[in-house]
Amino acid sequence: EAEVAQSPRYKITEKSQAVAFWCDPISGHATLYWYRQILGQGPELLVQFQDESVVDDSQLPKDRFSAERLKGVDSTLKIQPAELGDSAMYLCASSFGQGETQYFGPGTRLLVL
Amino acid sequence: DAKTTQPPSMDCAEGRAANLPCNHSTISGNEYVYWYRQIHSQGPQYIIHGLKNNETNEMASLIITEDRKSSTLILPHATLRDTAVYYCIVRVTGNQFYFGTGTSLTVIP
């Protein structure tokens, strides 16, 4: 069964450093999502791509976060500089199209010291 | 999108059916009910979704009341591996998923 791949699975960094997360969606899925999940809460959408275009980034803290999906396949989420409050699980999901069922990857757990 | 209300936690004996309730009293006619679960430190896993009719797949059954104001996810024979946080989400097609805090289900041996 096809799965969403994410790397790294765990990342420890110091505040003010830059971090990057990678996501490879299920083959053929045009829509890709990045979520952030703080411990004890449900995931919250950061950004949504349709192919290579951003559909919704209204919840993305654009002063320090950036996301790209240059060829409409895999995607990178970057934080620069990282802050203590960025410690969370970062989840990637994909769906065949907008509004279709989303399938999640295993996530990247970030700890900022 | 309609909000959902779920109990924060539930227990279920291994081998018994787990019935997880969800209230969505403000649901509108074109909103689907989705269920996901999240096992500790993993990404959410899709379980099932429905609009009006009851649905069943290899993982679970979804029972939606006739007025659509509530639903129940049924795991017919709970195992220890079903211990997880279960999220009930209502969503208009094309709109975003809004996860709440879900129900933490503990399956007891």
PDB file of C-alpha atoms in Angstrom:
ATOM      1  CA  GLU A   1       0.000   0.000   0.000  1.00  0.00           C
ATOM      2  CA  ALA A   2       1.378   3.412  -0.995  1.00  0.00           C
ATOM      3  CA  GLU A   3       2.329   5.709   1.855  1.00  0.00           C
ATOM      4  CA  VAL A   4       3.342   9.293   2.451  1.00  0.00           C
ATOM      5  CA  ALA A   5       7.033   9.492   3.278  1.00  0.00           C
ATOM      6  CA  GLN A   6       8.582  12.083   5.598  1.00  0.00           C
ATOM      7  CA  SER A   7      12.085  12.741   6.773  1.00  0.00           C
ATOM      8  CA  PRO A   8      13.682  13.124   9.152  1.00  0.00           C
ATOM      9  CA  ARG A   9      11.512  11.377  11.735  1.00  0.00           C
ATOM     10  CA  TYR A  10      13.132  13.285  14.586  1.00  0.00           C
ATOM     11  CA  LYS A  11      15.022  16.575  14.687  1.00  0.00           C
ATOM     12  CA  ILE A  12      16.658  18.349  17.588  1.00  0.00           C
ATOM     13  CA  THR A  13      17.912  21.860  16.985  1.00  0.00           C
ATOM     14  CA  GLU A  14      18.836  24.956  18.904  1.00  0.00           C
ATOM     15  CA  LYS A  15      16.775  28.101  18.732  1.00  0.00           C
ATOM     16  CA  SER A  16      17.748  30.495  15.953  1.00  0.00           C
ATOM     17  CA  GLN A  17      18.926  27.627  13.752  1.00  0.00           C
ATOM     18  CA  ALA A  18      17.296  26.683  10.448  1.00  0.00           C
ATOM     19  CA  VAL A  19      15.468  23.375  10.011  1.00  0.00           C
ATOM     20  CA  ALA A  20      13.889  21.709   7.003  1.00  0.00           C
ATOM     21  CA  PHE A  21      11.438  18.850   6.637  1.00  0.00           C
ATOM     22  CA  TRP A  22      10.783  16.801   3.517  1.00  0.00           C
ATOM     23  CA  CYS A  23       7.623  15.080   2.334  1.00  0.00           C
ATOM     24  CA  ASP A  24       6.994  12.719  -0.575  1.00  0.00           C
ATOM     25  CA  PRO A  25       3.256  12.241  -1.138  1.00  0.00           C
ATOM     26  CA  ILE A  26       1.503   9.175  -2.486  1.00  0.00           C
ATOM     27  CA  SER A  27       2.148   8.887  -6.200  1.00  0.00           C
ATOM     28  CA  GLY A  28      -0.539  10.625  -8.225  1.00  0.00           C
ATOM     29  CA  HIS A  29      -1.788  12.777  -5.367  1.00  0.00           C
ATOM     30  CA  ALA A  30      -2.068  16.355  -6.559  1.00  0.00           C
ATOM     31  CA  THR A  31      -2.907  17.925  -3.210  1.00  0.00           C
ATOM     32  CA  LEU A  32      -0.367  18.126  -0.403  1.00  0.00           C
ATOM     33  CA  TYR A  33      -0.820  19.470   3.112  1.00  0.00           C
ATOM     34  CA  TRP A  34       1.511  20.412   5.959  1.00  0.00           C
ATOM     35  CA  TYR A  35       0.114  20.325   9.486  1.00  0.00           C
ATOM     36  CA  ARG A  36       1.580  21.179  12.885  1.00  0.00           C
ATOM     37  CA  GLN A  37       0.514  19.261  15.970  1.00  0.00           C
ATOM     38  CA  ILE A  38       1.342  20.537  19.427  1.00  0.00           C
ATOM     39  CA  LEU A  39       1.383  17.912  22.159  1.00  0.00           C
ATOM     40  CA  GLY A  40      -2.123  17.184  23.417  1.00  0.00           C
ATOM     41  CA  GLN A  41      -3.867  18.948  20.553  1.00  0.00           C
ATOM     42  CA  GLY A  42      -5.161  17.947  17.137  1.00  0.00           C
ATOM     43  CA  PRO A  43      -3.248  18.757  13.950  1.00  0.00           C
ATOM     44  CA  GLU A  44      -3.619  22.275  12.534  1.00  0.00           C
ATOM     45  CA  LEU A  45      -3.201  23.057   8.852  1.00  0.00           C
ATOM     46  CA  LEU A  46      -0.222  25.231   7.948  1.00  0.00           C
ATOM     47  CA  VAL A  47      -0.258  25.149   4.151  1.00  0.00           C
ATOM     48  CA  GLN A  48      -2.014  23.373   1.294  1.00  0.00           C
ATOM     49  CA  PHE A  49      -0.662  22.851  -2.222  1.00  0.00           C
ATOM     50  CA  GLN A  50      -2.521  21.933  -5.378  1.00  0.00           C
ATOM     51  CA  ASP A  51       0.214  20.637  -7.666  1.00  0.00           C
ATOM     52  CA  GLU A  52       2.957  23.281  -7.314  1.00  0.00           C
ATOM     53  CA  SER A  53       0.653  26.132  -6.302  1.00  0.00           C
ATOM     54  CA  VAL A  54      -0.183  27.254  -2.786  1.00  0.00           C
ATOM     55  CA  VAL A  55      -3.936  27.063  -2.216  1.00  0.00           C
ATOM     56  CA  ASP A  56      -4.033  28.092   1.422  1.00  0.00           C
ATOM     57  CA  ASP A  57      -1.228  29.376   3.626  1.00  0.00           C
ATOM     58  CA  SER A  58      -3.318  31.582   5.866  1.00  0.00           C
ATOM     59  CA  GLN A  59      -2.087  29.824   9.029  1.00  0.00           C
ATOM     60  CA  LEU A  60       1.571  29.705   8.025  1.00  0.00           C
ATOM     61  CA  PRO A  61       3.763  32.096  10.093  1.00  0.00           C
ATOM     62  CA  LYS A  62       5.386  33.602   7.043  1.00  0.00           C
ATOM     63  CA  ASP A  63       8.023  35.568   8.923  1.00  0.00           C
ATOM     64  CA  ARG A  64       9.850  32.348   9.718  1.00  0.00           C
ATOM     65  CA  PHE A  65       8.139  29.485   7.857  1.00  0.00           C
ATOM     66  CA  SER A  66       8.310  28.744   4.158  1.00  0.00           C
ATOM     67  CA  ALA A  67       7.049  25.851   2.061  1.00  0.00           C
ATOM     68  CA  GLU A  68       7.618  24.858  -1.510  1.00  0.00           C
ATOM     69  CA  ARG A  69       6.587  22.143  -3.930  1.00  0.00           C
ATOM     70  CA  LEU A  70       8.575  23.136  -6.977  1.00  0.00           C
ATOM     71  CA  LYS A  71       7.750  20.260  -9.318  1.00  0.00           C
ATOM     72  CA  GLY A  72       4.375  19.474  -7.881  1.00  0.00           C
ATOM     73  CA  VAL A  73       5.537  16.242  -6.303  1.00  0.00           C
ATOM     74  CA  ASP A  74       7.643  16.329  -3.139  1.00  0.00           C
ATOM     75  CA  SER A  75       7.660  19.269  -0.777  1.00  0.00           C
ATOM     76  CA  THR A  76       9.889  20.981   1.764  1.00  0.00           C
ATOM     77  CA  LEU A  77       8.840  22.938   4.844  1.00  0.00           C
ATOM     78  CA  LYS A  78      11.468  25.231   6.338  1.00  0.00           C
ATOM     79  CA  ILE A  79      11.718  27.154   9.589  1.00  0.00           C
ATOM     80  CA  GLN A  80      14.266  29.904   9.946  1.00  0.00           C
ATOM     81  CA  PRO A  81      14.996  30.821  12.647  1.00  0.00           C
ATOM     82  CA  ALA A  82      13.523  28.153  14.886  1.00  0.00           C
ATOM     83  CA  GLU A  83      11.978  29.250  18.180  1.00  0.00           C
ATOM     84  CA  LEU A  84      11.267  27.276  21.341  1.00  0.00           C
ATOM     85  CA  GLY A  85       7.534  27.382  20.583  1.00  0.00           C
ATOM     86  CA  ASP A  86       8.074  25.563  17.292  1.00  0.00           C
ATOM     87  CA  SER A  87       8.614  22.296  19.133  1.00  0.00           C
ATOM     88  CA  ALA A  88       5.874  20.065  17.755  1.00  0.00           C
ATOM     89  CA  MET A  89       5.075  17.233  15.357  1.00  0.00           C
ATOM     90  CA  TYR A  90       5.037  18.315  11.716  1.00  0.00           C
ATOM     91  CA  LEU A  91       2.749  16.160   9.597  1.00  0.00           C
ATOM     92  CA  CYS A  92       2.452  15.891   5.843  1.00  0.00           C
ATOM     93  CA  ALA A  93      -0.669  14.560   4.157  1.00  0.00           C
ATOM     94  CA  SER A  94      -1.740  14.072   0.572  1.00  0.00           C
ATOM     95  CA  SER A  95      -4.955  13.484  -1.316  1.00  0.00           C
ATOM     96  CA  PHE A  96      -5.868  12.673  -4.892  1.00  0.00           C
ATOM     97  CA  GLY A  97      -7.525  16.055  -5.210  1.00  0.00           C
ATOM     98  CA  GLN A  98      -8.906  18.887  -3.145  1.00  0.00           C
ATOM     99  CA  GLY A  99     -11.650  17.644  -0.900  1.00  0.00           C
ATOM    100  CA  GLU A 100     -10.632  14.016  -1.198  1.00  0.00           C
ATOM    101  CA  THR A 101      -9.640  11.809   1.730  1.00  0.00           C
ATOM    102  CA  GLN A 102      -6.270  12.794   3.173  1.00  0.00           C
ATOM    103  CA  TYR A 103      -3.574  10.262   3.975  1.00  0.00           C
ATOM    104  CA  PHE A 104      -0.916  11.212   6.506  1.00  0.00           C
ATOM    105  CA  GLY A 105       2.757  10.447   6.800  1.00  0.00           C
ATOM    106  CA  PRO A 106       4.480   9.398  10.041  1.00  0.00           C
ATOM    107  CA  GLY A 107       5.463  12.971  10.902  1.00  0.00           C
ATOM    108  CA  THR A 108       8.655  14.728  11.962  1.00  0.00           C
ATOM    109  CA  ARG A 109       8.987  15.425  15.657  1.00  0.00           C
ATOM    110  CA  LEU A 110      10.898  18.668  16.225  1.00  0.00           C
ATOM    111  CA  LEU A 111      12.470  19.687  19.500  1.00  0.00           C
ATOM    112  CA  VAL A 112      13.922  23.179  19.752  1.00  0.00           C
ATOM    113  CA  LEU A 113      16.318  23.726  22.638  1.00  0.00           C
TER     114      LEU A 113
ATOM    115  CA  ASP B   1     -17.717  23.695   8.967  1.00  0.00           C
ATOM    116  CA  ALA B   2     -19.680  22.271  11.869  1.00  0.00           C
ATOM    117  CA  LYS B   3     -17.982  21.735  15.194  1.00  0.00           C
ATOM    118  CA  THR B   4     -17.882  18.340  16.829  1.00  0.00           C
ATOM    119  CA  THR B   5     -18.081  17.259  20.457  1.00  0.00           C
ATOM    120  CA  GLN B   6     -16.438  14.060  21.637  1.00  0.00           C
ATOM    121  CA  PRO B   7     -15.846  12.644  25.114  1.00  0.00           C
ATOM    122  CA  PRO B   8     -12.203  13.190  26.085  1.00  0.00           C
ATOM    123  CA  SER B   9     -11.594   9.568  27.040  1.00  0.00           C
ATOM    124  CA  MET B  10     -13.122   6.095  27.000  1.00  0.00           C
ATOM    125  CA  ASP B  11     -12.156   2.586  28.040  1.00  0.00           C
ATOM    126  CA  CYS B  12     -13.112  -0.651  26.320  1.00  0.00           C
ATOM    127  CA  ALA B  13     -12.410  -4.278  27.206  1.00  0.00           C
ATOM    128  CA  GLU B  14     -10.358  -6.219  24.698  1.00  0.00           C
ATOM    129  CA  GLY B  15     -12.575  -8.245  22.373  1.00  0.00           C
ATOM    130  CA  ARG B  16     -15.644  -6.136  23.016  1.00  0.00           C
ATOM    131  CA  ALA B  17     -17.114  -3.568  20.664  1.00  0.00           C
ATOM    132  CA  ALA B  18     -15.888   0.000  21.114  1.00  0.00           C
ATOM    133  CA  ASN B  19     -18.565   2.585  20.430  1.00  0.00           C
ATOM    134  CA  LEU B  20     -17.199   6.111  20.073  1.00  0.00           C
ATOM    135  CA  PRO B  21     -19.823   8.880  19.966  1.00  0.00           C
ATOM    136  CA  CYS B  22     -19.634  12.238  18.231  1.00  0.00           C
ATOM    137  CA  ASN B  23     -22.091  15.105  18.347  1.00  0.00           C
ATOM    138  CA  HIS B  24     -22.309  17.460  15.383  1.00  0.00           C
ATOM    139  CA  SER B  25     -25.632  19.203  15.945  1.00  0.00           C
ATOM    140  CA  THR B  26     -24.874  22.084  13.536  1.00  0.00           C
ATOM    141  CA  ILE B  27     -23.966  19.857  10.591  1.00  0.00           C
ATOM    142  CA  SER B  28     -25.337  20.974   7.249  1.00  0.00           C
ATOM    143  CA  GLY B  29     -26.599  18.838   4.425  1.00  0.00           C
ATOM    144  CA  ASN B  30     -23.410  18.768   2.377  1.00  0.00           C
ATOM    145  CA  GLU B  31     -20.975  18.070   5.209  1.00  0.00           C
ATOM    146  CA  TYR B  32     -19.352  14.662   5.455  1.00  0.00           C
ATOM    147  CA  VAL B  33     -18.456  12.943   8.726  1.00  0.00           C
ATOM    148  CA  TYR B  34     -14.874  11.650   8.796  1.00  0.00           C
ATOM    149  CA  TRP B  35     -13.089   9.561  11.399  1.00  0.00           C
ATOM    150  CA  TYR B  36      -9.334   9.346  11.848  1.00  0.00           C
ATOM    151  CA  ARG B  37      -7.270   7.829  14.611  1.00  0.00           C
ATOM    152  CA  GLN B  38      -3.783   8.577  15.845  1.00  0.00           C
ATOM    153  CA  ILE B  39      -1.718   5.998  17.610  1.00  0.00           C
ATOM    154  CA  HIS B  40       0.911   7.492  19.892  1.00  0.00           C
ATOM    155  CA  SER B  41       3.692   9.280  17.993  1.00  0.00           C
ATOM    156  CA  GLN B  42       2.339   8.310  14.566  1.00  0.00           C
ATOM    157  CA  GLY B  43       0.480  10.253  11.887  1.00  0.00           C
ATOM    158  CA  PRO B  44      -3.334  10.183  11.812  1.00  0.00           C
ATOM    159  CA  GLN B  45      -4.820   7.178  10.060  1.00  0.00           C
ATOM    160  CA  TYR B  46      -7.971   7.423   7.966  1.00  0.00           C
ATOM    161  CA  ILE B  47     -10.716   5.095   9.194  1.00  0.00           C
ATOM    162  CA  ILE B  48     -14.005   5.823   7.458  1.00  0.00           C
ATOM    163  CA  HIS B  49     -16.322   8.577   6.280  1.00  0.00           C
ATOM    164  CA  GLY B  50     -19.976   9.020   5.341  1.00  0.00           C
ATOM    165  CA  LEU B  51     -22.642  11.533   4.408  1.00  0.00           C
ATOM    166  CA  LYS B  52     -26.045  10.116   5.261  1.00  0.00           C
ATOM    167  CA  ASN B  53     -25.984   6.352   5.123  1.00  0.00           C
ATOM    168  CA  ASN B  54     -24.258   4.009   7.496  1.00  0.00           C
ATOM    169  CA  GLU B  55     -20.915   2.819   6.229  1.00  0.00           C
ATOM    170  CA  THR B  56     -18.772  -0.225   6.949  1.00  0.00           C
ATOM    171  CA  ASN B  57     -15.260  -1.176   5.920  1.00  0.00           C
ATOM    172  CA  GLU B  58     -12.627  -3.608   7.134  1.00  0.00           C
ATOM    173  CA  MET B  59     -11.707  -1.362  10.045  1.00  0.00           C
ATOM    174  CA  ALA B  60     -14.976  -0.065  11.442  1.00  0.00           C
ATOM    175  CA  SER B  61     -18.617   0.860  11.014  1.00  0.00           C
ATOM    176  CA  LEU B  62     -20.005   4.377  10.994  1.00  0.00           C
ATOM    177  CA  ILE B  63     -23.566   4.901  12.166  1.00  0.00           C
ATOM    178  CA  ILE B  64     -25.068   8.326  11.401  1.00  0.00           C
ATOM    179  CA  THR B  65     -28.394   9.233  12.983  1.00  0.00           C
ATOM    180  CA  GLU B  66     -31.283  10.065  10.689  1.00  0.00           C
ATOM    181  CA  ASP B  67     -31.150  13.759  11.590  1.00  0.00           C
ATOM    182  CA  ARG B  68     -27.346  13.648  11.103  1.00  0.00           C
ATOM    183  CA  LYS B  69     -26.754  15.470  14.371  1.00  0.00           C
ATOM    184  CA  SER B  70     -24.635  12.685  15.804  1.00  0.00           C
ATOM    185  CA  SER B  71     -22.693   9.628  14.768  1.00  0.00           C
ATOM    186  CA  THR B  72     -21.001   6.604  16.311  1.00  0.00           C
ATOM    187  CA  LEU B  73     -17.842   4.872  15.231  1.00  0.00           C
ATOM    188  CA  ILE B  74     -17.920   1.178  16.043  1.00  0.00           C
ATOM    189  CA  LEU B  75     -14.829  -0.993  16.311  1.00  0.00           C
ATOM    190  CA  PRO B  76     -16.480  -4.432  16.439  1.00  0.00           C
ATOM    191  CA  HIS B  77     -13.805  -6.369  18.316  1.00  0.00           C
ATOM    192  CA  ALA B  78     -11.356  -4.000  19.964  1.00  0.00           C
ATOM    193  CA  THR B  79      -7.739  -5.090  20.341  1.00  0.00           C
ATOM    194  CA  LEU B  80      -4.894  -3.542  22.295  1.00  0.00           C
ATOM    195  CA  ARG B  81      -3.632  -2.060  19.007  1.00  0.00           C
ATOM    196  CA  ASP B  82      -6.808   0.012  18.773  1.00  0.00           C
ATOM    197  CA  THR B  83      -5.656   2.139  21.714  1.00  0.00           C
ATOM    198  CA  ALA B  84      -5.388   5.595  20.144  1.00  0.00           C
ATOM    199  CA  VAL B  85      -6.917   9.071  19.925  1.00  0.00           C
ATOM    200  CA  TYR B  86      -9.961   9.061  17.654  1.00  0.00           C
ATOM    201  CA  TYR B  87     -10.958  12.246  15.820  1.00  0.00           C
ATOM    202  CA  CYS B  88     -14.421  12.960  14.459  1.00  0.00           C
ATOM    203  CA  ILE B  89     -14.444  15.658  11.789  1.00  0.00           C
ATOM    204  CA  VAL B  90     -17.239  17.177   9.749  1.00  0.00           C
ATOM    205  CA  ARG B  91     -16.286  18.854   6.533  1.00  0.00           C
ATOM    206  CA  VAL B  92     -17.674  20.303   3.379  1.00  0.00           C
ATOM    207  CA  THR B  93     -15.999  18.761   0.350  1.00  0.00           C
ATOM    208  CA  GLY B  94     -13.096  20.983  -0.630  1.00  0.00           C
ATOM    209  CA  ASN B  95     -12.809  22.584   2.778  1.00  0.00           C
ATOM    210  CA  GLN B  96     -10.157  21.938   5.340  1.00  0.00           C
ATOM    211  CA  PHE B  97     -10.119  19.333   8.062  1.00  0.00           C
ATOM    212  CA  TYR B  98     -10.436  20.815  11.529  1.00  0.00           C
ATOM    213  CA  PHE B  99      -9.235  18.368  14.141  1.00  0.00           C
ATOM    214  CA  GLY B 100     -10.425  18.851  17.702  1.00  0.00           C
ATOM    215  CA  THR B 101      -8.839  17.089  20.663  1.00  0.00           C
ATOM    216  CA  GLY B 102     -10.592  13.780  19.950  1.00  0.00           C
ATOM    217  CA  THR B 103     -11.391  10.828  22.216  1.00  0.00           C
ATOM    218  CA  SER B 104      -8.553   8.902  23.808  1.00  0.00           C
ATOM    219  CA  LEU B 105      -9.597   5.247  23.660  1.00  0.00           C
ATOM    220  CA  THR B 106      -7.841   2.783  25.935  1.00  0.00           C
ATOM    221  CA  VAL B 107      -8.411  -0.904  25.275  1.00  0.00           C
ATOM    222  CA  ILE B 108      -7.974  -2.859  28.474  1.00  0.00           C
ATOM    223  CA  PRO B 109      -6.722  -6.465  28.476  1.00  0.00           C
TER     224      PRO B 109
END
